[in-house]
mmCIF file of C-alpha atoms in Angstrom:
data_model
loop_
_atom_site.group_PDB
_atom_site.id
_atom_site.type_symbol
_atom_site.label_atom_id
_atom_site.label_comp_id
_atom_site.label_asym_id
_atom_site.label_seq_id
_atom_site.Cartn_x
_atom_site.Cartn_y
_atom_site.Cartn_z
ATOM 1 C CA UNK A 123 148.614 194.748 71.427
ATOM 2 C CA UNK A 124 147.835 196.629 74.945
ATOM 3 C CA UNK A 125 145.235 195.601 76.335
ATOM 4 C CA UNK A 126 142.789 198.061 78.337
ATOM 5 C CA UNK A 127 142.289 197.321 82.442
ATOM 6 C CA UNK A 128 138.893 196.355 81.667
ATOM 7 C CA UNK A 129 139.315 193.465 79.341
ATOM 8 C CA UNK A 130 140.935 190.462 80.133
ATOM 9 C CA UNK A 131 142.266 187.604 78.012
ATOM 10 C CA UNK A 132 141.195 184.132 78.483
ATOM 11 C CA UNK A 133 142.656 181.326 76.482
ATOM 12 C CA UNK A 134 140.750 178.998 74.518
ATOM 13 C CA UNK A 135 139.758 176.017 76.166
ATOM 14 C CA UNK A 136 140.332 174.217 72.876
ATOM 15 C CA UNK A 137 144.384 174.248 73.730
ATOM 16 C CA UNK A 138 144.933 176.215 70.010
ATOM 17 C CA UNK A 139 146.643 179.408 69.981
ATOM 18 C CA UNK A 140 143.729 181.997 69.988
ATOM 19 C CA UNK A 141 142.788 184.148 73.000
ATOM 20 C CA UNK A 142 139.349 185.693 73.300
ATOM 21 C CA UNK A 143 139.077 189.327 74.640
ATOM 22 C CA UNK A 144 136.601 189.916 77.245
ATOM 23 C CA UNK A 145 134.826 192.448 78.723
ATOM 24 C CA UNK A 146 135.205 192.588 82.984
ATOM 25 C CA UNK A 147 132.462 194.894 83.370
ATOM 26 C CA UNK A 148 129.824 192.882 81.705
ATOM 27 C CA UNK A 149 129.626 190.532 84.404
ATOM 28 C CA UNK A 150 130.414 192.833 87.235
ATOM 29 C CA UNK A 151 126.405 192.063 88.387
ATOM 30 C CA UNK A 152 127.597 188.388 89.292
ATOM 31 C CA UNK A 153 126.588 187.779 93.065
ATOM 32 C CA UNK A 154 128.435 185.176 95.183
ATOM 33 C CA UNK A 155 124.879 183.563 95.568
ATOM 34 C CA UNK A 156 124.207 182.971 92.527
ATOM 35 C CA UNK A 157 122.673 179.702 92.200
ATOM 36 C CA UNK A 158 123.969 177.498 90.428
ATOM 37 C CA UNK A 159 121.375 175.036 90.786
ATOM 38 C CA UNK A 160 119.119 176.816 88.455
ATOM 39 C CA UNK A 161 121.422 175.721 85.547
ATOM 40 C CA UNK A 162 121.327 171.835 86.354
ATOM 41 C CA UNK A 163 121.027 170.249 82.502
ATOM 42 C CA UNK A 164 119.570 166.899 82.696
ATOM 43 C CA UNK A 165 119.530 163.746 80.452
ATOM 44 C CA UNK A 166 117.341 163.517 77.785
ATOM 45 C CA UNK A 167 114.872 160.311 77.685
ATOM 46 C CA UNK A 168 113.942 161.649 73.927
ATOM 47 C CA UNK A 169 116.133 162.181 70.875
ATOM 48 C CA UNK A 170 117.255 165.134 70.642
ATOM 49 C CA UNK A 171 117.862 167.103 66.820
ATOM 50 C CA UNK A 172 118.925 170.199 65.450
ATOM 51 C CA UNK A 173 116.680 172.505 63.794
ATOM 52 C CA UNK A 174 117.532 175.493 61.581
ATOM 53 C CA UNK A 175 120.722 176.618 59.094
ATOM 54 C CA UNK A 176 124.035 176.037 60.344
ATOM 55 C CA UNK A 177 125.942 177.966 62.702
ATOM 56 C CA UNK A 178 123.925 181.065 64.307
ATOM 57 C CA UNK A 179 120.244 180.272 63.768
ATOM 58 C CA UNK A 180 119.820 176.724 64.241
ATOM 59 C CA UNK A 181 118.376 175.389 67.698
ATOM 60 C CA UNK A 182 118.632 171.821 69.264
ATOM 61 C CA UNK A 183 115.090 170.483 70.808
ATOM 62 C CA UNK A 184 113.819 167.384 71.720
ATOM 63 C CA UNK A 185 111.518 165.584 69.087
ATOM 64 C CA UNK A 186 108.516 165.826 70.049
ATOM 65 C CA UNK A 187 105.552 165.738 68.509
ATOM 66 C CA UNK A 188 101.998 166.681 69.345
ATOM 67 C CA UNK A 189 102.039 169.821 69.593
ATOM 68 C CA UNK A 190 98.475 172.630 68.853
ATOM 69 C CA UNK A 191 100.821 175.645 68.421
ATOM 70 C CA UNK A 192 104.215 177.320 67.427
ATOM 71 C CA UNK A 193 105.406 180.715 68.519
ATOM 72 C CA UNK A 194 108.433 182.236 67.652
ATOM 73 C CA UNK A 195 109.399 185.559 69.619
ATOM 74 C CA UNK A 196 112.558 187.468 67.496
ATOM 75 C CA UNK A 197 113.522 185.945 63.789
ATOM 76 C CA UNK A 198 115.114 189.038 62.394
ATOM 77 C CA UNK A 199 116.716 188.004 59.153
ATOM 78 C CA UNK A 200 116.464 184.461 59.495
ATOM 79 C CA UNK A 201 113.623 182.429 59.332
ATOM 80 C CA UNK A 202 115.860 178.911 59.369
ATOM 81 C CA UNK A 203 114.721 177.080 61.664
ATOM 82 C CA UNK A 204 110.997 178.570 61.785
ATOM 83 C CA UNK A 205 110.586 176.569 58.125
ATOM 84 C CA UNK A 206 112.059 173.470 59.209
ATOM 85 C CA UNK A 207 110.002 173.205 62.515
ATOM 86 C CA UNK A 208 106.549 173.733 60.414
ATOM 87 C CA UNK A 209 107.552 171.478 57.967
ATOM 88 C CA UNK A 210 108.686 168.947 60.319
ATOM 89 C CA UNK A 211 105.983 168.900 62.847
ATOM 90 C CA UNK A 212 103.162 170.210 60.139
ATOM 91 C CA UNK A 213 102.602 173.261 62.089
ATOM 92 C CA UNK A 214 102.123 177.145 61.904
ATOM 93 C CA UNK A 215 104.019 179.630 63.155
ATOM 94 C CA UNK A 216 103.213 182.791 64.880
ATOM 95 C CA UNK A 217 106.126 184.982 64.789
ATOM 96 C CA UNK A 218 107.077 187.970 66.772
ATOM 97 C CA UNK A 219 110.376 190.908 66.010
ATOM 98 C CA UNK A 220 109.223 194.507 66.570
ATOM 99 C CA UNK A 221 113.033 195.114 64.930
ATOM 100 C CA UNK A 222 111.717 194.119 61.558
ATOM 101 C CA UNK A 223 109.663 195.452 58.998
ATOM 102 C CA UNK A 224 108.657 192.021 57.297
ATOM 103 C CA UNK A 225 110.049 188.482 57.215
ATOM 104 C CA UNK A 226 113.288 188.156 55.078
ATOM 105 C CA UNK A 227 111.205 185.778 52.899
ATOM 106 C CA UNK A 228 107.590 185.095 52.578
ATOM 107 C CA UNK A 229 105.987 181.601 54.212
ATOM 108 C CA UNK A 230 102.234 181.347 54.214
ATOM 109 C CA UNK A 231 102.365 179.714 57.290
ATOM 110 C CA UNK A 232 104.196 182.023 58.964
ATOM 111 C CA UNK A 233 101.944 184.807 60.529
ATOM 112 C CA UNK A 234 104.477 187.999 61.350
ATOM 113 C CA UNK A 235 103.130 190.245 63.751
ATOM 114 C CA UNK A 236 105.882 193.304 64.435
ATOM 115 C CA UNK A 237 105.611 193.751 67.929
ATOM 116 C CA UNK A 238 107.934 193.888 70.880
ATOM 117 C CA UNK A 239 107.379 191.014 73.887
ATOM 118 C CA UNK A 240 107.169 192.270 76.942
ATOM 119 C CA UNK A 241 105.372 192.610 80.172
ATOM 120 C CA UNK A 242 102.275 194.592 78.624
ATOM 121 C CA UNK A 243 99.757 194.101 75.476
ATOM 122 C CA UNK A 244 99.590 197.337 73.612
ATOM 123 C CA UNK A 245 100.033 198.824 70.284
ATOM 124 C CA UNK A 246 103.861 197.971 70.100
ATOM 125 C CA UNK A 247 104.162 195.330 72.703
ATOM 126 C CA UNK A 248 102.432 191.904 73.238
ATOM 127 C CA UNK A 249 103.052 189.584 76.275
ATOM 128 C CA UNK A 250 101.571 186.401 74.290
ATOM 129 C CA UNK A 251 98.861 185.743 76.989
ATOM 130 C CA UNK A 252 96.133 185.843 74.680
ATOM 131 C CA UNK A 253 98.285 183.303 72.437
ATOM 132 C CA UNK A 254 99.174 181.013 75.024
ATOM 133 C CA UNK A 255 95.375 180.529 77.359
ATOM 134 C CA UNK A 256 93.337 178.641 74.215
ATOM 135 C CA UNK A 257 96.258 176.205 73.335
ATOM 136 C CA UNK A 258 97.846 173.286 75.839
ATOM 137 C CA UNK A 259 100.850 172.232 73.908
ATOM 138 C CA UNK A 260 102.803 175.003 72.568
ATOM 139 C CA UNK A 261 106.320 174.921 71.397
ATOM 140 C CA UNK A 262 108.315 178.312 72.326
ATOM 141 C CA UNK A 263 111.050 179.596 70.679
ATOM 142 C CA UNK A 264 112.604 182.986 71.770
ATOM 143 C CA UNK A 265 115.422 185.248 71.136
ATOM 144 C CA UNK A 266 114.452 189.075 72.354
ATOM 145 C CA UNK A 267 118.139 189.948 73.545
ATOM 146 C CA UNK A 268 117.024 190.488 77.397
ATOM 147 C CA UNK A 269 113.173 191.505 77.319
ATOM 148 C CA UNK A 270 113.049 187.278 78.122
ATOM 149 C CA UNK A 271 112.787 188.144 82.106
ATOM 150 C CA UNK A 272 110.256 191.447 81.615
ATOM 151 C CA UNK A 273 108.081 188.380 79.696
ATOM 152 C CA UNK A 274 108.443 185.349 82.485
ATOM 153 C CA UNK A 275 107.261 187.628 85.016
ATOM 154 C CA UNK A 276 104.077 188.020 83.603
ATOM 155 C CA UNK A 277 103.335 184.420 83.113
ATOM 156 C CA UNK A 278 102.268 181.956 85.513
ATOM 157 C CA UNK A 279 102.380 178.604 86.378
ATOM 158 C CA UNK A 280 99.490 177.387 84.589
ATOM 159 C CA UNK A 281 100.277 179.126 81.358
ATOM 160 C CA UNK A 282 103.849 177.818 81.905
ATOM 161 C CA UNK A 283 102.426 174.730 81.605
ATOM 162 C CA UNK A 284 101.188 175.181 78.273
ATOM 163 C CA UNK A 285 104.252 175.065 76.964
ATOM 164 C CA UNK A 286 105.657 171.496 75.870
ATOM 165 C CA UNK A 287 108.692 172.745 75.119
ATOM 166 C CA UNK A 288 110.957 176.342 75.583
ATOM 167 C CA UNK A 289 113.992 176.541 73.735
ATOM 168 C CA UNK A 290 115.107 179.963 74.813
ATOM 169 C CA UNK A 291 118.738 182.433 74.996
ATOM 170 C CA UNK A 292 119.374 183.758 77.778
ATOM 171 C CA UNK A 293 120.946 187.184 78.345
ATOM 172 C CA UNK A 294 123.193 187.417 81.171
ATOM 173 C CA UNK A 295 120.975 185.916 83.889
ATOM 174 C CA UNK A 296 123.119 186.500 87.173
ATOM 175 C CA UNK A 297 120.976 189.744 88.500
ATOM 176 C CA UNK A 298 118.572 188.209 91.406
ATOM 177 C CA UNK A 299 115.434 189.216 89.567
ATOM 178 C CA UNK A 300 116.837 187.562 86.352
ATOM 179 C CA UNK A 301 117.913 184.065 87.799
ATOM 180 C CA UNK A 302 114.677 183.729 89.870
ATOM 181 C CA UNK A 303 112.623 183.705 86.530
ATOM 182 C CA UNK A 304 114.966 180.850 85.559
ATOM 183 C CA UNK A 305 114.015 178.951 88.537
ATOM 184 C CA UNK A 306 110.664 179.770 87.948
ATOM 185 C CA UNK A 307 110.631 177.783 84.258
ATOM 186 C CA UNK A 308 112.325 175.404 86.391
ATOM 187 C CA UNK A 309 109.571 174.789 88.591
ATOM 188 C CA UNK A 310 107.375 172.461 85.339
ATOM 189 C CA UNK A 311 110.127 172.220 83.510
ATOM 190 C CA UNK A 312 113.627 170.372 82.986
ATOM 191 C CA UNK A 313 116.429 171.670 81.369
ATOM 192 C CA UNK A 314 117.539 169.091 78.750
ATOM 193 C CA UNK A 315 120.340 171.153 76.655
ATOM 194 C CA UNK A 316 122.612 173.917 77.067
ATOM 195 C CA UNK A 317 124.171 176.200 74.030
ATOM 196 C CA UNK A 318 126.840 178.799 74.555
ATOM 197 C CA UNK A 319 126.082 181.465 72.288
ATOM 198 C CA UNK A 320 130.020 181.755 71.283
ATOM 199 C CA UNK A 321 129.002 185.268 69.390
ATOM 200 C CA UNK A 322 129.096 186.350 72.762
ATOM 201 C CA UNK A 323 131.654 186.149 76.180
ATOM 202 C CA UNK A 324 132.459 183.950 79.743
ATOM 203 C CA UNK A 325 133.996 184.776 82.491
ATOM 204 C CA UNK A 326 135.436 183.441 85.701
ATOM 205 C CA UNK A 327 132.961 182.941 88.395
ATOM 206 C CA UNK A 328 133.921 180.442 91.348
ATOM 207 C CA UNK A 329 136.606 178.807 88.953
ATOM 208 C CA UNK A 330 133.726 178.058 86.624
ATOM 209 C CA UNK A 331 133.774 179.436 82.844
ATOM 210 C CA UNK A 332 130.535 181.045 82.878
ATOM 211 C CA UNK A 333 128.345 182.280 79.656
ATOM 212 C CA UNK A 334 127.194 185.079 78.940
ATOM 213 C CA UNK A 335 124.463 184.271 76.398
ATOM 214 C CA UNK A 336 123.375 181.325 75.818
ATOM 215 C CA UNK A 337 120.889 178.572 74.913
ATOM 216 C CA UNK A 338 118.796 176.331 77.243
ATOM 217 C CA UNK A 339 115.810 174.023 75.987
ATOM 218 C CA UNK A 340 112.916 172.998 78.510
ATOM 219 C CA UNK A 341 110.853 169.665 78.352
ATOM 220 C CA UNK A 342 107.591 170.395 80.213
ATOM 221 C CA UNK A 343 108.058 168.033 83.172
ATOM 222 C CA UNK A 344 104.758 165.936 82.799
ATOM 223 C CA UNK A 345 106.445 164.306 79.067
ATOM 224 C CA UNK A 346 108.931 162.513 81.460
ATOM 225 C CA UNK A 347 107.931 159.283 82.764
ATOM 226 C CA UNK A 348 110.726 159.153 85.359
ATOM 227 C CA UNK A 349 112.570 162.030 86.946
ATOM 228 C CA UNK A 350 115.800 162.413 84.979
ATOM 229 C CA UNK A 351 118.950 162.207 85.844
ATOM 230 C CA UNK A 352 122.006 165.386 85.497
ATOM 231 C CA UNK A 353 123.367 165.406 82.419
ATOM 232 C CA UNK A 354 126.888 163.671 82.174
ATOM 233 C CA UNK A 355 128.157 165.102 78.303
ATOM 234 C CA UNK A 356 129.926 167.968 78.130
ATOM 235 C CA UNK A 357 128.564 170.575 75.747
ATOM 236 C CA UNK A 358 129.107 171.502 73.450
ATOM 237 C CA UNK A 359 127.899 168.202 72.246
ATOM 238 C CA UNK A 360 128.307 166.556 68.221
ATOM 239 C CA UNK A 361 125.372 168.229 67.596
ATOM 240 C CA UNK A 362 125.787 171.924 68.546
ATOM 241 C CA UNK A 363 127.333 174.349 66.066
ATOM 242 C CA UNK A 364 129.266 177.256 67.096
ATOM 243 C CA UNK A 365 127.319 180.245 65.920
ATOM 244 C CA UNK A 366 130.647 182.217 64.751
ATOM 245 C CA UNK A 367 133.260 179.883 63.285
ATOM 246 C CA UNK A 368 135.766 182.571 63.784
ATOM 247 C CA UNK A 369 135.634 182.715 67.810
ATOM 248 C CA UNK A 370 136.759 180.469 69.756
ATOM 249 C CA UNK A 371 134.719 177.467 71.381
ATOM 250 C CA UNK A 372 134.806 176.602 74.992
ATOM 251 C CA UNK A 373 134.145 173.267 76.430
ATOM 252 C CA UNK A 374 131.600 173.448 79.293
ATOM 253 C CA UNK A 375 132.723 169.617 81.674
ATOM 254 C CA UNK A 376 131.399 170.900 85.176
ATOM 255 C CA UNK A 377 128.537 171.755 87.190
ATOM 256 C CA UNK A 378 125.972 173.140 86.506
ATOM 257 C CA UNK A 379 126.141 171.846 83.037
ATOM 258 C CA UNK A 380 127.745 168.088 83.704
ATOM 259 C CA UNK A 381 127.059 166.275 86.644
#
């Protein structure tokens, strides 16, 4: 097979004879700065479980409980782990996809509202403040391939603080403007897992396999009685589930993810 100058093959880290082709240009945006810092996981004083259908879909969160609200931003097609958070925690849901006509199945305690999030409220687009200022515990989940950073501007640190708990993907977050909203959530919240979406690519950056997409979930800092310590496991961990079983899986064992 030739392969084109702007792909590049990178083994799997799994030692097993597949090789996963990668695009070069996608993370051509990666500055030497880039702080690493901002991507410090650290242990978990609570449980932590896995919500949602296997493989792509499901999300690992801390169980907690407590919480006044539920919003889920981007669901397409699957509504997995939406149905097992309600019926876990005894919650609605308020759930956002402007890419959707309907929800693939009907829950009555789902409310779907088809609208984009983003940095405005208008007829298309909704940037949640009016469903985050009434409530003080709010568990996020979001998935909006990219419009993530267009949304974090717009929200302070007091309605940061609203939210208990974030899980969130991140779409290639090594732009300046993209990181710094990443060190913003950092600023009331820890990091407590880390997800590589495997659907998607790494790269080489400082001798570090970096991600391109992938999954971090936030503990708001105030539910810690201590200040935690950096994660020592290496992801992915017994829990996580690659989202495609046909790609390969890479083994994250260094800063920023492990101590």
């Amino acid at each position: 097979m030739t392969i084109p100058n702007q792909y590049i093959i990178f083994a799997n880290q799994l030692g097993i004879d597949i090789a996963d082709i990668v695009r070069l240009d996608k993370f051509k945006h990666i500055r030497e700065d880039f702080p690493l810092k901002c991507l410090e996981i650290h242990k978990s004083p609570f449980s932590k479980i896995r919500l949602g259908k296997d493989n792509d879909g499901g999300y690992i969160i801390a169980d907690l409980n407590n919480y006044d609200s539920f919003i889920s931003c981007g669901v397409k097609d699957d509504i997995s782990f939406e149905e097992a958070f309600i019926q876990k925690y005894n919650l609605n849901c308020t759930a956002f996809d402007h890419s959707i006509q309907e929800l693939p199945t009907n829950n009555p305690k789902i409310k779907f509202i088809k609208k984009q999030i983003s940095d405005i409220n208008s007829e298309n687009e909704d940037n949640l403040h009016n469903y985050i200022n009434d409530f003080n515990n709010i568990f996020l989940k979001m998935d909006i391939e990219g419009d993530e950073y267009l949304w974090i501007n717009t929200i302070n640190e007091n309605q940061l603080l609203k939210f208990k708990q974030i899980a969130i993907e991140l779409h290639e977050p090594y732009e300046k403007i993209k990181w710094r909203m990443i060190e913003k959530i950092n600023k009331t919240h820890y990091a407590i897992h880390f997800h590589h979406n495997n659907c998607s690519s790494t790269c080489k950056f400082n001798n570090l396999t970096m991600p391109e997409n992938f999954e971090l979930t936030f503990v708001r800092k105030n539910e810690f009685d201590n200040l935690p310590q950096l994660n020592e496991e290496k992801f992915p961990t017994q829990l996580d589930q690659a989202n495609d079983v046909s790609r390969p899986i890479y083994f994250f064992n260094k800063y920023p993810f492990v101590k």
